[in-house]
Coordinates of N, CA, C and O in Angstrom, one line a residue:
M833 N 16.6 2.1 16.5 CA 16.8 3.3 15.9 C 15.8 4.1 16.1 O 14.6 3.9 16.0
A834 N 16.1 5.6 16.5 CA 14.6 6.4 16.5 C 14.4 6.7 15.2 O 14.9 6.6 14.0
T835 N 13.0 7.4 15.2 CA 12.8 7.8 13.7 C 13.3 9.3 13.2 O 13.9 10.0 14.4
V836 N 13.1 9.5 12.1 CA 14.0 10.8 11.5 C 12.7 11.6 11.1 O 12.0 10.9 10.1
A837 N 13.0 12.7 11.4 CA 11.9 14.0 10.9 C 12.3 14.1 9.5 O 13.5 14.6 9.1
L838 N 11.4 13.7 8.6 CA 11.4 14.1 7.2 C 11.1 15.5 6.7 O 9.9 15.8 7.1
T839 N 11.7 16.5 6.0 CA 11.3 17.5 5.5 C 11.7 17.8 4.1 O 12.3 16.7 3.5
A840 N 11.2 18.8 3.3 CA 11.1 19.2 1.9 C 12.8 19.3 1.9 O 13.3 18.7 0.5
A841 N 13.5 19.5 2.7 CA 15.0 19.7 2.6 C 15.6 18.4 2.6 O 16.7 18.4 2.0
N842 N 15.4 17.3 3.3 CA 16.2 16.3 3.6 C 15.3 14.8 2.9 O 16.0 13.7 2.9
F843 N 14.1 15.1 2.3 CA 13.4 14.1 1.8 C 13.8 13.1 0.8 O 14.3 12.0 1.1
D844 N 14.4 13.8 -0.4 CA 15.1 13.3 -1.3 C 16.5 12.7 -0.8 O 16.6 11.5 -1.3
E845 N 17.2 13.2 -0.2 CA 18.3 12.8 0.3 C 18.3 11.4 1.0 O 19.0 10.4 0.8
V846 N 17.4 11.4 1.8 CA 17.1 10.1 2.9 C 16.5 9.1 2.0 O 16.9 7.9 2.1
T847 N 15.6 9.4 1.4 CA 14.8 8.3 0.5 C 15.7 7.9 -0.7 O 15.4 6.8 -1.2
G848 N 16.6 8.7 -1.2 CA 17.4 8.3 -2.3 C 18.4 7.5 -2.5 O 18.8 6.8 -3.4
K849 N 19.1 7.0 -1.1 CA 19.7 6.2 -0.8 C 19.4 4.5 -1.1 O 18.2 4.1 -1.0
D850 N 20.4 3.7 -1.0 CA 20.0 2.4 -1.2 C 19.6 1.9 0.2 O 19.9 2.4 1.3
G851 N 18.7 1.1 0.3 CA 18.1 0.3 1.3 C 16.6 0.6 1.5 O 16.3 1.3 0.6
I852 N 16.1 0.4 2.9 CA 14.6 0.6 2.8 C 14.5 2.0 3.8 O 15.0 1.9 4.8
V853 N 13.6 2.8 3.3 CA 13.2 4.0 4.2 C 11.6 3.6 4.4 O 10.8 3.8 3.2
L854 N 10.9 3.5 5.6 CA 9.4 3.6 5.7 C 9.3 5.1 6.1 O 10.1 6.0 6.8
V855 N 8.0 5.6 5.5 CA 8.0 7.2 5.6 C 6.4 6.9 6.4 O 5.6 6.5 5.8
D856 N 6.1 7.8 7.3 CA 4.9 7.7 8.0 C 4.4 9.2 7.9 O 5.0 10.2 8.5
F857 N 3.5 9.4 7.2 CA 3.0 11.1 6.8 C 1.9 10.9 7.9 O 0.9 10.4 8.4
W858 N 1.8 11.8 9.0 CA 1.2 12.0 10.2 C 0.9 13.5 10.4 O 1.4 14.5 9.9
A859 N -0.2 13.7 11.5 CA -0.3 15.1 12.0 C -0.7 14.9 13.4 O -1.4 13.8 13.9
S860 N -0.2 16.0 14.2 CA -0.3 15.9 15.7 C -1.9 16.0 16.2 O -2.4 15.3 17.2
W861 N -2.9 16.4 15.4 CA -4.3 16.3 15.7 C -4.9 15.2 15.2 O -6.2 14.9 15.3
C862 N -4.2 14.2 14.5 CA -4.7 12.8 13.8 C -4.8 12.1 15.0 O -3.8 11.4 15.1
G863 N -5.9 11.3 15.4 CA -5.9 10.4 16.3 C -5.5 9.1 16.1 O -4.6 8.5 16.8
P864 N -5.8 8.7 14.5 CA -5.1 7.3 14.4 C -3.5 7.4 14.3 O -2.8 6.4 14.7
C865 N -3.0 8.5 13.9 CA -1.7 8.9 13.9 C -1.2 8.7 15.3 O 0.0 8.0 15.4
V866 N -1.7 9.2 16.2 CA -1.1 9.4 17.4 C -1.0 8.0 18.1 O 0.0 7.5 18.7
R867 N -2.0 7.3 17.8 CA -2.3 5.6 18.1 C -1.3 5.0 17.4 O -0.9 4.0 17.9
F868 N -0.8 5.1 16.3 CA 0.1 4.3 15.3 C 1.4 4.6 15.7 O 2.3 3.9 15.7
A869 N 1.6 5.8 16.4 CA 3.2 6.2 16.6 C 4.0 5.1 17.6 O 5.1 4.9 17.0
P870 N 3.3 4.4 18.8 CA 4.1 3.7 19.6 C 4.4 2.3 18.4 O 5.6 1.7 18.7
T871 N 3.6 1.9 17.8 CA 3.8 0.7 16.8 C 5.0 1.0 16.1 O 5.9 0.2 15.9
Y872 N 5.1 2.2 15.3 CA 6.0 2.8 14.4 C 7.5 2.5 15.0 O 8.4 2.2 14.5
E873 N 7.3 3.4 16.2 CA 8.3 3.4 16.9 C 9.3 2.1 17.5 O 10.4 2.0 17.4
R874 N 8.0 1.2 18.0 CA 8.6 0.0 18.4 C 9.2 -1.0 17.1 O 10.3 -1.8 17.2
S875 N 8.6 -0.7 16.2 CA 9.2 -1.4 14.6 C 10.4 -0.8 14.4 O 11.4 -1.6 13.9
S876 N 10.8 0.5 14.7 CA 12.0 1.1 14.2 C 13.2 0.6 15.2 O 14.2 0.5 14.7
E877 N 12.9 0.0 16.3 CA 13.9 -0.4 17.2 C 14.0 -1.9 16.9 O 15.3 -2.1 17.1
K878 N 13.3 -2.7 16.3 CA 13.6 -3.7 16.1 C 14.2 -3.7 14.8 O 14.7 -5.0 14.3
H879 N 14.3 -2.9 13.8 CA 14.7 -3.0 12.4 C 15.8 -2.0 12.4 O 15.6 -1.0 11.6
P880 N 17.0 -1.7 12.9 CA 17.9 -0.9 12.9 C 18.7 -0.7 11.4 O 19.2 0.6 11.3
D881 N 18.5 -1.5 10.5 CA 18.9 -1.5 9.3 C 17.8 -0.7 8.3 O 18.3 -0.4 7.1
I882 N 17.0 -0.2 8.9 CA 15.7 0.4 7.9 C 16.0 1.9 8.6 O 15.9 2.1 9.9
T883 N 15.6 2.8 7.8 CA 15.1 4.1 8.1 C 14.0 4.3 8.4 O 13.0 4.1 7.2
F884 N 13.7 4.7 9.6 CA 11.9 5.2 9.8 C 11.8 6.5 9.8 O 12.4 7.4 10.6
G885 N 11.4 7.1 8.7 CA 10.9 8.6 8.7 C 9.6 9.1 9.0 O 8.6 8.2 8.9
K886 N 9.7 10.1 9.5 CA 8.1 10.8 9.9 C 8.0 12.1 9.1 O 8.9 12.9 9.3
V887 N 6.5 12.4 8.4 CA 6.5 13.6 7.8 C 5.3 14.6 8.3 O 4.3 13.5 8.6
D888 N 5.5 15.2 9.1 CA 4.4 16.1 9.6 C 3.8 16.8 8.5 O 4.3 17.8 8.1
T889 N 2.5 16.2 8.2 CA 1.8 16.9 7.2 C 1.4 18.4 7.3 O 1.1 19.3 6.4
E890 N 1.4 18.9 8.5 CA 0.9 20.3 8.9 C 2.4 21.0 8.6 O 2.1 22.2 8.1
A891 N 3.0 20.8 9.0 CA 4.5 21.4 8.8 C 5.2 21.7 7.4 O 5.8 22.2 6.8
E892 N 4.8 20.2 6.7 CA 5.4 19.8 5.3 C 4.4 19.5 4.5 O 4.5 18.6 3.6
A893 N 3.4 20.6 4.2 CA 2.1 20.6 3.1 C 2.7 20.3 2.0 O 1.9 19.5 1.0
A894 N 3.8 21.0 1.2 CA 4.1 20.7 0.0 C 4.8 19.2 -0.2 O 4.5 18.9 -1.3
L895 N 5.2 18.8 1.0 CA 5.7 17.3 0.5 C 4.6 16.4 0.6 O 4.7 15.5 -0.2
A896 N 3.7 16.6 1.5 CA 2.3 16.1 1.6 C 1.6 15.8 0.0 O 1.2 15.2 -0.6
A897 N 1.7 17.1 -0.6 CA 1.1 17.3 -1.9 C 1.7 16.7 -3.2 O 0.9 16.1 -3.8
K898 N 3.1 16.5 -2.8 CA 3.9 15.9 -3.8 C 3.6 14.6 -4.1 O 3.5 14.1 -5.0
F899 N 3.2 14.0 -2.8 CA 3.0 12.7 -3.0 C 1.3 12.3 -2.9 O 0.9 11.1 -2.5
D900 N 0.5 13.1 -3.1 CA -0.9 13.3 -3.0 C -1.4 12.4 -1.9 O -2.4 11.8 -2.0
I901 N -0.9 12.8 -0.6 CA -1.5 12.3 0.6 C -2.7 13.0 0.9 O -3.0 14.5 1.0
R902 N -3.9 12.2 1.1 CA -5.1 12.9 1.1 C -6.0 12.4 2.6 O -6.9 12.7 3.1
S903 N -5.0 11.1 3.1 CA -5.6 10.7 4.2 C -4.4 10.2 5.1 O -3.2 9.8 4.5
I904 N -4.5 10.5 6.4 CA -3.5 10.1 7.2 C -3.9 9.1 8.3 O -5.1 9.5 8.9
P905 N -3.2 8.7 9.2 CA -1.8 8.3 8.6 C -1.6 7.4 7.3 O -2.5 6.7 6.9
T906 N -0.6 7.7 6.3 CA -0.1 7.0 5.3 C 1.0 6.2 5.3 O 2.2 7.3 5.8
I907 N 1.4 5.3 5.1 CA 2.7 4.4 5.2 C 3.1 4.2 3.8 O 2.5 4.0 2.7
M908 N 4.3 4.8 3.6 CA 5.1 4.6 2.3 C 6.2 3.9 2.7 O 6.8 3.9 3.6
A909 N 6.6 2.9 1.6 CA 7.9 2.2 1.8 C 8.8 2.6 0.3 O 8.1 2.8 -0.7
V910 N 9.9 3.0 0.4 CA 11.0 3.1 -0.2 C 12.0 2.3 -0.1 O 12.6 2.0 0.7
R911 N 12.7 1.6 -1.5 CA 13.6 0.7 -1.4 C 14.5 1.2 -2.4 O 14.0 1.3 -3.9
D912 N 15.7 1.5 -2.3 CA 16.8 1.8 -3.5 C 16.4 2.9 -4.0 O 16.5 3.2 -5.3
G913 N 15.6 3.9 -3.4 CA 15.2 5.2 -4.1 C 13.9 5.3 -5.0 O 13.6 5.9 -5.6
V914 N 13.2 3.9 -4.8 CA 11.8 3.5 -5.7 C 10.8 3.4 -4.4 O 10.8 2.7 -3.7
V915 N 9.5 3.9 -4.5 CA 8.5 4.0 -4.0 C 7.9 2.7 -4.4 O 7.3 2.7 -5.4
V916 N 7.5 1.8 -3.5 CA 7.2 0.4 -3.5 C 5.9 -0.1 -2.9 O 5.2 -1.2 -3.3
F917 N 5.4 1.1 -2.0 CA 4.3 0.9 -1.4 C 3.7 2.3 -0.8 O 4.6 2.8 -0.4
A918 N 2.6 2.4 -1.0 CA 2.0 3.6 -0.1 C 0.5 3.4 0.0 O -0.4 2.9 -0.7
Q919 N 0.2 3.5 1.6 CA -1.4 3.0 1.6 C -1.8 3.9 2.9 O -1.1 4.1 3.8
P920 N -3.0 4.7 2.9 CA -3.3 5.1 3.8 C -3.9 4.1 5.1 O -4.4 3.1 4.8
G921 N -3.7 4.7 6.2 CA -4.3 3.7 7.4 C -3.4 3.4 8.3 O -2.1 3.1 7.8
A922 N -3.6 3.3 9.4 CA -2.7 2.8 10.5 C -2.5 1.5 10.4 O -3.6 0.7 10.5
L923 N -1.4 0.9 10.4 CA -1.3 -0.8 10.4 C -1.0 -1.4 11.9 O -0.5 -0.8 12.5
P924 N -1.8 -2.5 12.1 CA -1.6 -3.1 13.1 C -0.2 -3.6 13.0 O 0.6 -3.6 12.0
E925 N 0.7 -3.9 14.1 CA 1.9 -4.0 14.3 C 2.4 -5.6 13.5 O 3.5 -5.3 12.6
A926 N 1.6 -6.4 13.2 CA 1.6 -7.7 12.5 C 1.8 -7.3 11.2 O 2.5 -7.8 10.2
A927 N 1.0 -6.4 10.6 CA 0.8 -5.7 9.2 C 2.0 -5.1 8.7 O 2.4 -5.1 7.7
L928 N 2.3 -4.3 9.8 CA 3.7 -3.5 9.6 C 4.8 -4.4 9.4 O 5.5 -4.2 8.3
E929 N 5.0 -5.3 10.2 CA 6.0 -6.6 10.0 C 6.2 -7.3 9.0 O 7.0 -7.5 8.3
S930 N 5.0 -7.6 8.5 CA 4.8 -8.2 7.3 C 4.9 -7.3 6.0 O 5.8 -7.8 5.1
L931 N 4.6 -5.9 6.0 CA 5.1 -5.1 4.8 C 6.5 -5.2 4.9 O 7.3 -5.0 3.8
I932 N 7.1 -4.5 6.1 CA 8.7 -4.8 6.1 C 9.2 -5.9 5.3 O 10.1 -6.0 4.5
E933 N 8.8 -7.2 5.9 CA 9.2 -8.6 5.2 C 8.9 -8.4 3.5 O 10.0 -8.8 3.1
K934 N 7.9 -8.1 3.3 CA 7.8 -8.3 1.6 C 8.6 -7.1 0.8 O 9.2 -7.5 -0.1
V935 N 8.7 -6.0 1.6 CA 9.8 -5.0 1.1 C 11.3 -5.6 1.0 O 11.9 -5.5 -0.2
E936 N 11.7 -6.2 2.0 CA 13.1 -6.8 2.0 C 13.0 -7.9 0.9 O 14.3 -8.0 0.6
Q937 N 12.0 -8.7 0.9 CA 12.2 -9.6 -0.1 C 12.0 -9.1 -1.5 O 12.1 -10.1 -2.8
L938 N 11.8 -8.0 -2.0 CA 11.4 -7.5 -3.2 C 12.9 -7.9 -4.0 O 14.0 -7.6 -3.6
D939 N 12.8 -8.2 -5.5 CA 13.6 -8.3 -6.4 C 13.7 -6.7 -7.1 O 12.8 -6.4 -7.9
M940 N 14.6 -5.9 -6.6 CA 14.7 -4.5 -7.4 C 14.8 -4.5 -8.8 O 14.4 -3.6 -9.3
S941 N 15.7 -5.5 -9.1 CA 16.0 -5.4 -10.7 C 14.7 -5.8 -11.4 O 14.3 -5.1 -12.6
E942 N 13.9 -6.7 -10.7 CA 12.6 -6.9 -11.5 C 11.5 -5.7 -11.4 O 11.0 -5.3 -12.4
V943 N 11.6 -5.3 -10.1 CA 10.8 -4.0 -9.7 C 11.1 -2.7 -11.1 O 10.2 -2.1 -11.6
R944 N 12.3 -2.7 -11.0 CA 13.1 -1.4 -12.2 C 12.5 -1.9 -13.5 O 12.0 -1.2 -14.4
E945 N 12.5 -3.1 -14.0 CA 12.1 -3.7 -15.3 C 10.5 -3.3 -15.6 O 10.1 -2.9 -16.5
Q946 N 9.8 -3.4 -14.6 CA 8.6 -3.3 -14.4 C 8.3 -2.0 -14.7 O 7.3 -1.6 -15.4
I947 N 8.7 -1.0 -13.7 CA 8.6 0.3 -14.1 C 9.0 1.1 -15.4 O 8.2 1.7 -16.0
A948 N 10.1 0.4 -16.1 CA 10.5 0.8 -17.2 C 9.9 0.2 -18.5 O 9.2 0.9 -19.1
A949 N 9.0 -1.0 -18.2 CA 8.0 -1.3 -19.3 C 6.8 -0.5 -19.2 O 6.1 -0.3 -20.1
H950 N 6.5 -0.3 -17.7 CA 5.0 0.5 -17.6 C 5.4 2.1 -18.3 O 4.7 2.5 -19.0
K951 N 6.4 2.5 -18.2 CA 6.8 3.9 -18.7 C 6.9 3.7 -20.0 O 6.3 4.6 -20.9
K952 N 7.3 2.9 -20.8 CA 7.7 2.7 -22.1 C 6.3 2.5 -22.8 O 5.8 3.0 -23.6
A953 N 5.1 1.5 -22.1 CA 3.8 1.2 -22.6 C 3.1 2.9 -22.6 O 2.4 2.9 -23.5
A954 N 3.4 3.5 -21.5 CA 2.6 4.7 -21.3 C 3.0 5.7 -22.3 O 2.2 6.2 -23.1
H955 N 4.3 5.7 -22.7 CA 4.9 6.4 -23.6 C 4.6 6.2 -25.0 O 3.8 7.4 -25.7
S956 N 4.4 4.8 -25.4 CA 4.3 4.5 -26.8 C 2.6 5.1 -26.8 O 2.0 5.0 -27.9
G957 N 1.7 4.6 -25.9 CA 0.5 4.9 -25.8 C 0.1 6.7 -26.2 O -0.7 6.6 -26.8
A958 N 0.7 7.4 -25.5 CA 0.6 8.7 -25.6 C 0.9 9.2 -26.9 O 0.4 10.3 -27.7
A959 N 1.8 8.5 -27.9 CA 2.4 8.6 -29.1 C 1.3 8.4 -30.1 O 1.5 9.0 -31.2
S960 N 0.4 7.4 -30.0 CA -0.5 7.1 -30.9 C -1.5 7.8 -31.4 O -2.2 8.6 -30.4

């Protein structure tokens, strides 16, 4: 599967669905981004069940700001509408494959419980 251009208009729709979406925040002037692109493309061909999105941070500055992207490339993994990973830096192919494997193995009910517990703790801490 080829990569999908993500914009402010389609980002929530694409990343909000069930399944895994990887997002590459990049820019054409960024050397590491340009060098990472073929690795990302190869991975997208190996995993047709995963959506591989790309956000051009120059064209989509508001989207980059929304996710506090300060360094590119930044790779983000979204599973079932939940951001489960975000890290700057171009990943070697083996590390990208390892990331995909870990995201596939996540127990999403456990992830949601941890998020709910974290929000509850943060909320009760603010009330004291």
